[in-house]
């Protein structure tokens, strides 16, 4: 294998590049990225970067010394538009083609958008450019901020906006945010962090439309539940409110849309790769073509797609080994883990939660529905064994429980969150 192309200058992409060199690949290494920036860390975008505690240079994943050691050809600010498997080439939207023997797909995911969200003042938060634009807008003085979506990005962004002194409301269509990840009992406890942080949390209600300046309500009142339609189609009008499905309208100077992400697979349409909510891979990140592997948010590995930092950093080692071997010789079997920083609290979770699990507070306490001072450690249990662990502000006990959970985890369980 003389040339390997990593498509996606992302977290998983740069880890794949590192693994290629670490595992002995000394051929031509090409890294393609649709953003003009060198790889950067995304988790701080919704936290320290947004609040001004971190600058762009602190986000960088590589420095000049490592870039020299990687000895890669960087093609930044150019988007891949196709993969010609038969011709073994990656097609770029600037008309260039890259001949390659192996491909690592690391194109990540894009923020899901709302129809008509082109109003000024409406933001998503996925990229450095997104964060730059939102950070600049949040300097305009005390603002009314509405965050649509109570997941990790929504909660972290709401927390940062509250720290900056803005009036913040979070709208979550589900009865509670983070139920799929934490279950209803612990989701309710973590939802209480919003109240403790001075943020208004509205649950069980969807968004029916966005209001723009100078536009009167009209025929949009009949929009179906869950559908979002901008009530102003004039270019770059400014958002003034968010209309909910229960008939209320929330005044808003800034709206942040945090309703999940979709894998960046559009450029692979027409290829022979199987696509379904990501690039379908076996347990070793290998696609239907041995010379093509996928990692990170774009990869559906062993039936699951995990949009977490740890997946993006753990999958490349196995994927590269299998790519260089030309077949699956190793599998990804990590213990699922994620963390989130909200309202001054560190939430950590590891394991595989099931609906039938019971939850027991092993350390600390819950006070009036919220984490007590000092936090708590909760164990998810089923049939006499621990299946997952959740911690709020108990990092050391959590790490011990996580290590014990990893030792006892079955090696044949599929990777899932």
Coordinates of C-alpha atoms in Angstrom, one line a residue:
X1 CA 0.0 0.0 0.0
X2 CA 1.7 3.1 -1.3
X3 CA -0.9 5.9 -0.6
X4 CA -3.5 6.2 2.1
X5 CA -6.0 9.1 2.0
X6 CA -7.8 10.2 5.2
X7 CA -11.0 12.0 4.2
X8 CA -11.8 14.3 7.1
X9 CA -9.4 16.5 9.0
X10 CA -11.3 15.7 12.1
X11 CA -10.5 14.3 15.6
X12 CA -10.8 10.7 14.3
X13 CA -9.0 11.7 11.1
X14 CA -5.9 13.0 12.8
X15 CA -5.9 10.0 15.2
X16 CA -6.1 7.7 12.1
X17 CA -3.1 9.6 10.6
X18 CA -1.1 9.1 13.8
X19 CA -1.9 5.4 13.9
X20 CA -0.9 5.0 10.3
X21 CA 2.6 6.3 11.1
X22 CA 2.7 4.5 14.4
X23 CA 1.8 1.2 12.8
X24 CA 4.6 1.5 10.3
X25 CA 3.0 3.0 7.2
X26 CA 5.7 5.1 5.5
X27 CA 4.1 5.8 2.2
X28 CA 2.3 8.9 1.0
X29 CA -0.3 10.1 3.4
X30 CA -3.0 12.6 2.2
X31 CA -5.4 14.3 4.6
X32 CA -8.5 16.0 3.0
X33 CA -10.5 18.5 5.1
X34 CA -13.5 20.6 4.0
X35 CA -12.7 23.3 6.6
X36 CA -9.7 25.6 6.1
X37 CA -8.5 24.9 9.7
X38 CA -6.1 22.3 10.9
X39 CA -7.7 19.6 13.1
X40 CA -9.1 21.1 16.3
X41 CA -10.9 19.8 19.4
X42 CA -14.7 20.3 19.3
X43 CA -15.8 19.7 22.9
X44 CA -14.5 23.1 24.2
X45 CA -16.5 25.0 21.5
X46 CA -19.6 24.9 23.5
X47 CA -17.8 25.6 26.8
X48 CA -14.5 27.4 27.4
X49 CA -14.2 28.7 23.8
X50 CA -17.8 30.1 23.9
X51 CA -17.3 31.8 27.2
X52 CA -13.9 33.2 26.2
X53 CA -11.8 31.1 28.6
X54 CA -10.0 29.4 25.7
X55 CA -8.6 30.8 22.5
X56 CA -8.3 29.1 19.1
X57 CA -4.7 28.1 19.6
X58 CA -5.7 26.0 22.6
X59 CA -8.1 24.0 20.4
X60 CA -5.4 22.7 18.1
X61 CA -4.9 18.9 18.0
X62 CA -1.5 19.1 16.2
X63 CA 1.5 21.4 16.5
X64 CA 4.2 22.1 13.9
X65 CA 6.4 19.4 15.3
X66 CA 3.8 16.7 15.1
X67 CA 2.7 17.9 11.6
X68 CA 6.3 17.5 10.5
X69 CA 6.5 14.0 11.9
X70 CA 3.2 12.9 10.2
X71 CA 4.8 14.0 6.9
X72 CA 1.3 14.3 5.4
X73 CA 0.0 16.2 2.4
X74 CA -2.8 18.5 3.8
X75 CA -5.6 19.4 1.4
X76 CA -7.7 21.8 3.5
X77 CA -10.7 23.9 2.5
X78 CA -11.7 21.4 -0.1
X79 CA -14.6 19.0 0.1
X80 CA -14.6 15.4 -1.1
X81 CA -17.4 14.9 -3.6
X82 CA -17.0 11.2 -4.6
X83 CA -15.2 8.0 -4.2
X84 CA -14.3 6.0 -7.3
X85 CA -13.7 2.6 -5.9
X86 CA -12.9 1.0 -9.2
X87 CA -10.4 3.7 -10.1
X88 CA -9.2 3.9 -6.5
X89 CA -9.5 7.7 -6.5
X90 CA -11.0 10.3 -4.2
X91 CA -12.8 13.1 -6.2
X92 CA -12.6 16.6 -4.8
X93 CA -14.9 19.5 -5.5
X94 CA -12.2 21.6 -6.9
X95 CA -11.8 19.2 -9.8
X96 CA -8.8 17.4 -8.5
X97 CA -8.5 13.7 -7.9
X98 CA -6.3 11.8 -5.4
X99 CA -5.2 8.3 -6.5
X100 CA -5.0 6.1 -3.4
X101 CA -4.6 2.5 -2.3
X102 CA -6.5 2.9 0.9
X103 CA -9.1 5.3 2.3
X104 CA -10.0 6.2 5.9
X105 CA -13.4 7.9 5.9
X106 CA -13.5 10.3 8.8
X107 CA -15.9 13.0 7.5
X108 CA -17.8 13.2 10.8
X109 CA -21.3 14.6 11.0
X110 CA -23.1 17.9 10.4
X111 CA -25.4 19.8 12.7
X112 CA -29.1 19.0 11.9
X113 CA -30.8 22.2 10.8
X114 CA -34.4 23.5 10.9
X115 CA -36.2 24.4 7.7
X116 CA -36.0 28.1 7.3
X117 CA -33.4 28.7 9.9
X118 CA -31.5 31.2 7.8
X119 CA -32.8 34.1 9.9
X120 CA -30.0 36.2 11.4
X121 CA -29.6 35.3 15.0
X122 CA -30.2 31.6 14.4
X123 CA -27.1 29.4 15.1
X124 CA -25.9 25.8 15.1
X125 CA -22.8 24.9 17.0
X126 CA -20.7 22.2 15.3
X127 CA -17.7 23.9 13.8
X128 CA -15.1 26.5 14.8
X129 CA -16.7 28.9 12.4
X130 CA -20.1 28.3 14.1
X131 CA -18.5 28.9 17.5
X132 CA -16.8 32.1 16.3
X133 CA -20.1 33.6 15.0
X134 CA -22.0 32.7 18.1
X135 CA -19.3 33.9 20.5
X136 CA -19.3 37.3 18.6
X137 CA -23.0 37.6 18.8
X138 CA -23.2 36.8 22.5
X139 CA -21.0 39.9 23.2
X140 CA -23.9 42.2 22.3
X141 CA -25.0 42.5 25.9
X142 CA -27.7 40.7 27.8
X143 CA -29.8 38.8 25.3
X144 CA -32.8 36.5 25.3
X145 CA -31.4 33.1 24.2
X146 CA -33.6 30.1 23.2
X147 CA -31.8 26.8 22.9
X148 CA -33.8 24.2 20.9
X149 CA -32.8 20.7 22.1
X150 CA -31.7 19.6 25.5
X151 CA -29.0 17.1 24.5
X152 CA -25.3 17.6 25.3
X153 CA -24.6 20.4 22.9
X154 CA -27.8 22.2 23.9
X155 CA -27.2 21.8 27.6
X156 CA -23.6 22.9 27.4
X157 CA -24.3 25.9 25.2
X158 CA -27.2 26.9 27.5
X159 CA -24.9 26.7 30.5
X160 CA -22.3 28.9 28.8
X161 CA -24.9 31.5 27.8
X162 CA -26.1 31.6 31.4
X163 CA -22.5 32.1 32.6
X164 CA -22.3 35.1 30.2
X165 CA -25.3 36.7 31.8
X166 CA -27.9 36.0 29.2
X167 CA -31.6 35.0 29.8
X168 CA -31.8 31.4 28.6
X169 CA -34.6 29.0 27.9
X170 CA -34.1 25.4 26.7
X171 CA -36.9 23.8 24.7
X172 CA -36.9 20.0 24.6
X173 CA -39.6 18.0 22.8
X174 CA -39.1 14.9 24.9
X175 CA -40.5 14.7 28.5
X176 CA -36.9 15.0 29.8
X177 CA -33.5 15.7 28.1
X178 CA -31.0 12.9 28.0
X179 CA -33.5 10.1 28.6
X180 CA -32.0 7.7 26.0
X181 CA -28.6 8.0 27.5
X182 CA -29.4 8.1 31.3
X183 CA -32.9 6.7 31.7
X184 CA -35.8 8.7 33.2
X185 CA -34.7 8.8 36.9
X186 CA -31.2 10.1 36.3
X187 CA -32.3 12.3 33.4
X188 CA -34.6 14.1 35.8
X189 CA -31.7 14.7 38.3
X190 CA -29.5 16.1 35.6
X191 CA -32.3 18.2 34.2
X192 CA -32.4 19.9 37.6
X193 CA -29.0 21.4 36.8
X194 CA -30.8 23.7 34.4
X195 CA -33.0 25.1 37.2
X196 CA -30.0 25.4 39.5
X197 CA -28.2 27.3 36.8
X198 CA -31.0 29.8 36.4
X199 CA -32.2 28.5 33.0
X200 CA -35.8 27.9 32.2
X201 CA -36.4 24.3 30.9
X202 CA -39.5 23.6 28.8
X203 CA -40.1 19.9 28.1
X204 CA -42.7 17.9 26.2
X205 CA -43.2 20.7 23.7
X206 CA -42.0 21.0 20.2
X207 CA -41.2 24.0 18.0
X208 CA -43.7 25.0 15.4
X209 CA -41.9 28.0 13.8
X210 CA -39.4 30.8 14.0
X211 CA -40.6 34.3 14.0
X212 CA -38.6 37.0 12.1
X213 CA -38.6 40.8 12.5
X214 CA -41.4 42.6 10.6
X215 CA -43.4 39.5 9.7
X216 CA -46.9 39.0 10.9
X217 CA -48.2 35.5 11.8
X218 CA -50.2 34.1 8.9
X219 CA -51.0 30.8 7.3
X220 CA -48.3 29.0 9.3
X221 CA -50.6 28.4 12.2
X222 CA -51.6 25.0 10.7
X223 CA -48.1 23.5 10.8
X224 CA -48.0 19.9 11.9
X225 CA -46.6 19.1 15.4
X226 CA -42.8 18.8 15.2
X227 CA -42.5 20.7 11.9
X228 CA -40.5 23.9 12.0
X229 CA -41.2 26.6 9.4
X230 CA -39.6 30.0 9.3
X231 CA -42.4 32.6 9.1
X232 CA -40.2 35.0 7.3
X233 CA -38.7 34.0 3.9
X234 CA -37.0 37.4 3.3
X235 CA -33.2 37.0 3.3
X236 CA -31.4 37.6 6.6
X237 CA -34.3 38.9 8.6
X238 CA -33.5 38.8 12.3
X239 CA -35.1 36.2 14.5
X240 CA -37.5 37.6 17.1
X241 CA -39.1 34.5 18.6
X242 CA -39.7 30.8 18.7
X243 CA -43.3 29.6 18.4
X244 CA -44.1 26.4 20.3
X245 CA -46.5 23.7 19.4
X246 CA -48.6 24.5 22.5
X247 CA -49.3 28.0 21.1
X248 CA -46.8 30.0 23.1
X249 CA -44.2 32.2 21.6
X250 CA -40.9 32.7 23.3
X251 CA -39.2 36.0 22.6
X252 CA -35.7 35.5 21.3
X253 CA -32.7 37.6 20.3
X254 CA -30.6 34.5 19.6
X255 CA -31.7 31.0 18.8
X256 CA -29.3 28.0 19.1
X257 CA -30.4 24.8 17.3
X258 CA -29.0 21.7 19.0
X259 CA -31.2 18.9 17.6
X260 CA -28.5 16.4 16.8
X261 CA -26.3 15.7 13.8
X262 CA -26.4 13.7 10.6
X263 CA -23.4 11.8 9.3
X264 CA -21.6 13.3 6.3
X265 CA -22.1 10.5 3.8
X266 CA -23.6 12.5 0.9
X267 CA -20.3 12.5 -1.0
X268 CA -20.4 8.7 -1.0
X269 CA -23.7 8.5 -2.9
X270 CA -23.2 6.4 -6.0
X271 CA -20.3 4.4 -4.5
X272 CA -20.7 0.7 -3.7
X273 CA -20.4 1.4 0.1
X274 CA -23.4 0.5 2.2
X275 CA -24.9 3.6 3.9
X276 CA -27.6 3.8 6.5
X277 CA -27.3 6.5 9.2
X278 CA -23.6 6.4 8.5
X279 CA -21.1 4.2 6.7
X280 CA -21.9 0.6 7.6
X281 CA -18.8 -1.3 9.0
X282 CA -18.1 -4.5 10.8
X283 CA -16.8 -4.6 14.3
X284 CA -13.4 -3.6 13.0
X285 CA -14.5 -0.4 11.2
X286 CA -14.0 -2.2 7.9
X287 CA -16.6 -1.5 5.2
X288 CA -17.6 -3.8 2.4
X289 CA -14.3 -3.0 0.8
X290 CA -11.2 -4.1 2.7
X291 CA -9.2 -1.1 1.4
X292 CA -11.8 1.3 2.9
X293 CA -12.4 1.8 6.6
X294 CA -14.5 4.4 8.5
X295 CA -14.1 6.0 11.9
X296 CA -15.7 8.5 14.2
X297 CA -19.1 10.1 13.9
X298 CA -19.6 9.0 10.3
X299 CA -19.0 5.3 11.1
X300 CA -21.7 2.8 12.0
X301 CA -19.5 0.2 13.6
X302 CA -21.0 -3.2 14.5
X303 CA -24.6 -1.8 14.2
X304 CA -24.1 1.4 16.2
X305 CA -23.0 4.9 15.5
X306 CA -21.5 6.6 18.6
X307 CA -21.0 10.4 18.5
X308 CA -18.5 10.6 21.3
X309 CA -15.0 11.8 21.7
X310 CA -13.8 8.4 23.0
X311 CA -15.1 6.5 20.0
X312 CA -13.4 8.9 17.7
X313 CA -10.1 8.3 19.4
X314 CA -10.3 4.6 20.0
X315 CA -11.6 3.4 16.7
X316 CA -8.7 4.5 14.5
X317 CA -6.2 2.1 16.1
X318 CA -8.3 -0.9 15.1
X319 CA -9.4 0.6 11.8
X320 CA -5.8 1.3 10.7
X321 CA -4.6 -2.2 11.7
X322 CA -7.3 -3.8 9.6
X323 CA -6.7 -1.4 6.7
X324 CA -3.0 -2.3 6.5
X325 CA -3.8 -6.0 6.9
X326 CA -6.4 -5.9 4.1
X327 CA -9.0 -7.6 6.2
X328 CA -10.5 -7.6 9.7
X329 CA -8.0 -8.9 12.2
X330 CA -9.1 -6.9 15.2
X331 CA -12.3 -5.6 16.6
X332 CA -13.5 -2.5 18.5
X333 CA -14.7 -3.5 21.9
X334 CA -14.5 -0.4 24.1
X335 CA -16.7 0.3 27.1
X336 CA -18.9 3.2 26.0
X337 CA -18.0 6.4 27.8
X338 CA -19.0 10.0 27.6
X339 CA -18.8 13.2 29.7
X340 CA -20.4 16.6 29.7
X341 CA -19.8 19.8 31.6
X342 CA -22.9 21.7 32.5
X343 CA -23.5 24.5 35.0
X344 CA -20.2 23.9 36.8
X345 CA -20.9 20.1 37.1
X346 CA -19.0 17.3 35.4
X347 CA -21.3 14.5 34.3
X348 CA -19.6 11.2 33.4
X349 CA -21.2 8.0 32.2
X350 CA -19.8 4.6 31.3
X351 CA -21.4 1.3 30.3
X352 CA -24.4 0.0 28.5
X353 CA -27.7 0.9 30.1
X354 CA -30.8 -1.2 29.5
X355 CA -34.4 -0.3 30.1
X356 CA -34.7 -3.0 32.8
X357 CA -31.9 -1.7 34.9
X358 CA -32.4 -0.4 38.4
X359 CA -30.4 2.6 39.6
X360 CA -28.8 2.8 43.0
X361 CA -27.0 5.8 44.5
X362 CA -23.8 4.3 45.8
X363 CA -22.1 7.5 47.0
X364 CA -23.3 11.1 47.6
X365 CA -26.9 12.1 47.5
X366 CA -29.7 13.8 45.6
X367 CA -31.1 16.9 47.2
X368 CA -34.6 18.1 46.2
X369 CA -34.3 16.4 42.8
X370 CA -30.8 17.8 42.0
X371 CA -27.3 16.6 42.8
X372 CA -26.4 17.4 46.3
X373 CA -23.2 19.3 47.1
X374 CA -20.3 17.0 46.3
X375 CA -22.3 15.2 43.7
X376 CA -23.1 11.5 43.6
X377 CA -22.2 8.2 42.0
X378 CA -25.0 6.0 40.7
X379 CA -24.8 2.4 39.6
X380 CA -27.1 0.8 37.0
X381 CA -27.7 -2.8 37.9
X382 CA -29.4 -5.9 36.5
X383 CA -29.5 -9.5 37.7
X384 CA -27.0 -8.7 40.4
X385 CA -24.4 -7.1 38.3
X386 CA -23.4 -3.5 37.4
X387 CA -24.1 -2.6 33.8
X388 CA -23.3 1.2 33.8
X389 CA -22.2 3.9 36.1
X390 CA -23.1 7.6 36.3
X391 CA -21.2 10.3 38.2
X392 CA -21.8 13.9 38.9
X393 CA -18.8 15.6 40.4
X394 CA -17.3 12.4 41.7
X395 CA -14.4 11.8 39.2
X396 CA -12.2 9.5 41.3
X397 CA -14.9 7.1 42.4
X398 CA -16.2 7.1 38.9
X399 CA -12.8 6.1 37.5
X400 CA -12.6 3.2 39.9
X401 CA -16.1 2.1 39.0
X402 CA -15.4 2.5 35.3
X403 CA -12.2 0.3 35.5
X404 CA -14.1 -2.4 37.4
X405 CA -16.9 -2.2 34.9
X406 CA -14.4 -2.6 32.0
X407 CA -12.9 -5.7 33.7
X408 CA -16.2 -7.4 34.1
X409 CA -17.7 -6.4 30.8
X410 CA -18.5 -9.2 28.4
X411 CA -16.1 -9.1 25.4
X412 CA -18.9 -10.2 23.0
X413 CA -21.4 -7.5 23.7
X414 CA -21.9 -5.1 20.7
X415 CA -20.8 -1.6 21.0
X416 CA -23.9 0.5 21.6
X417 CA -25.0 3.6 23.6

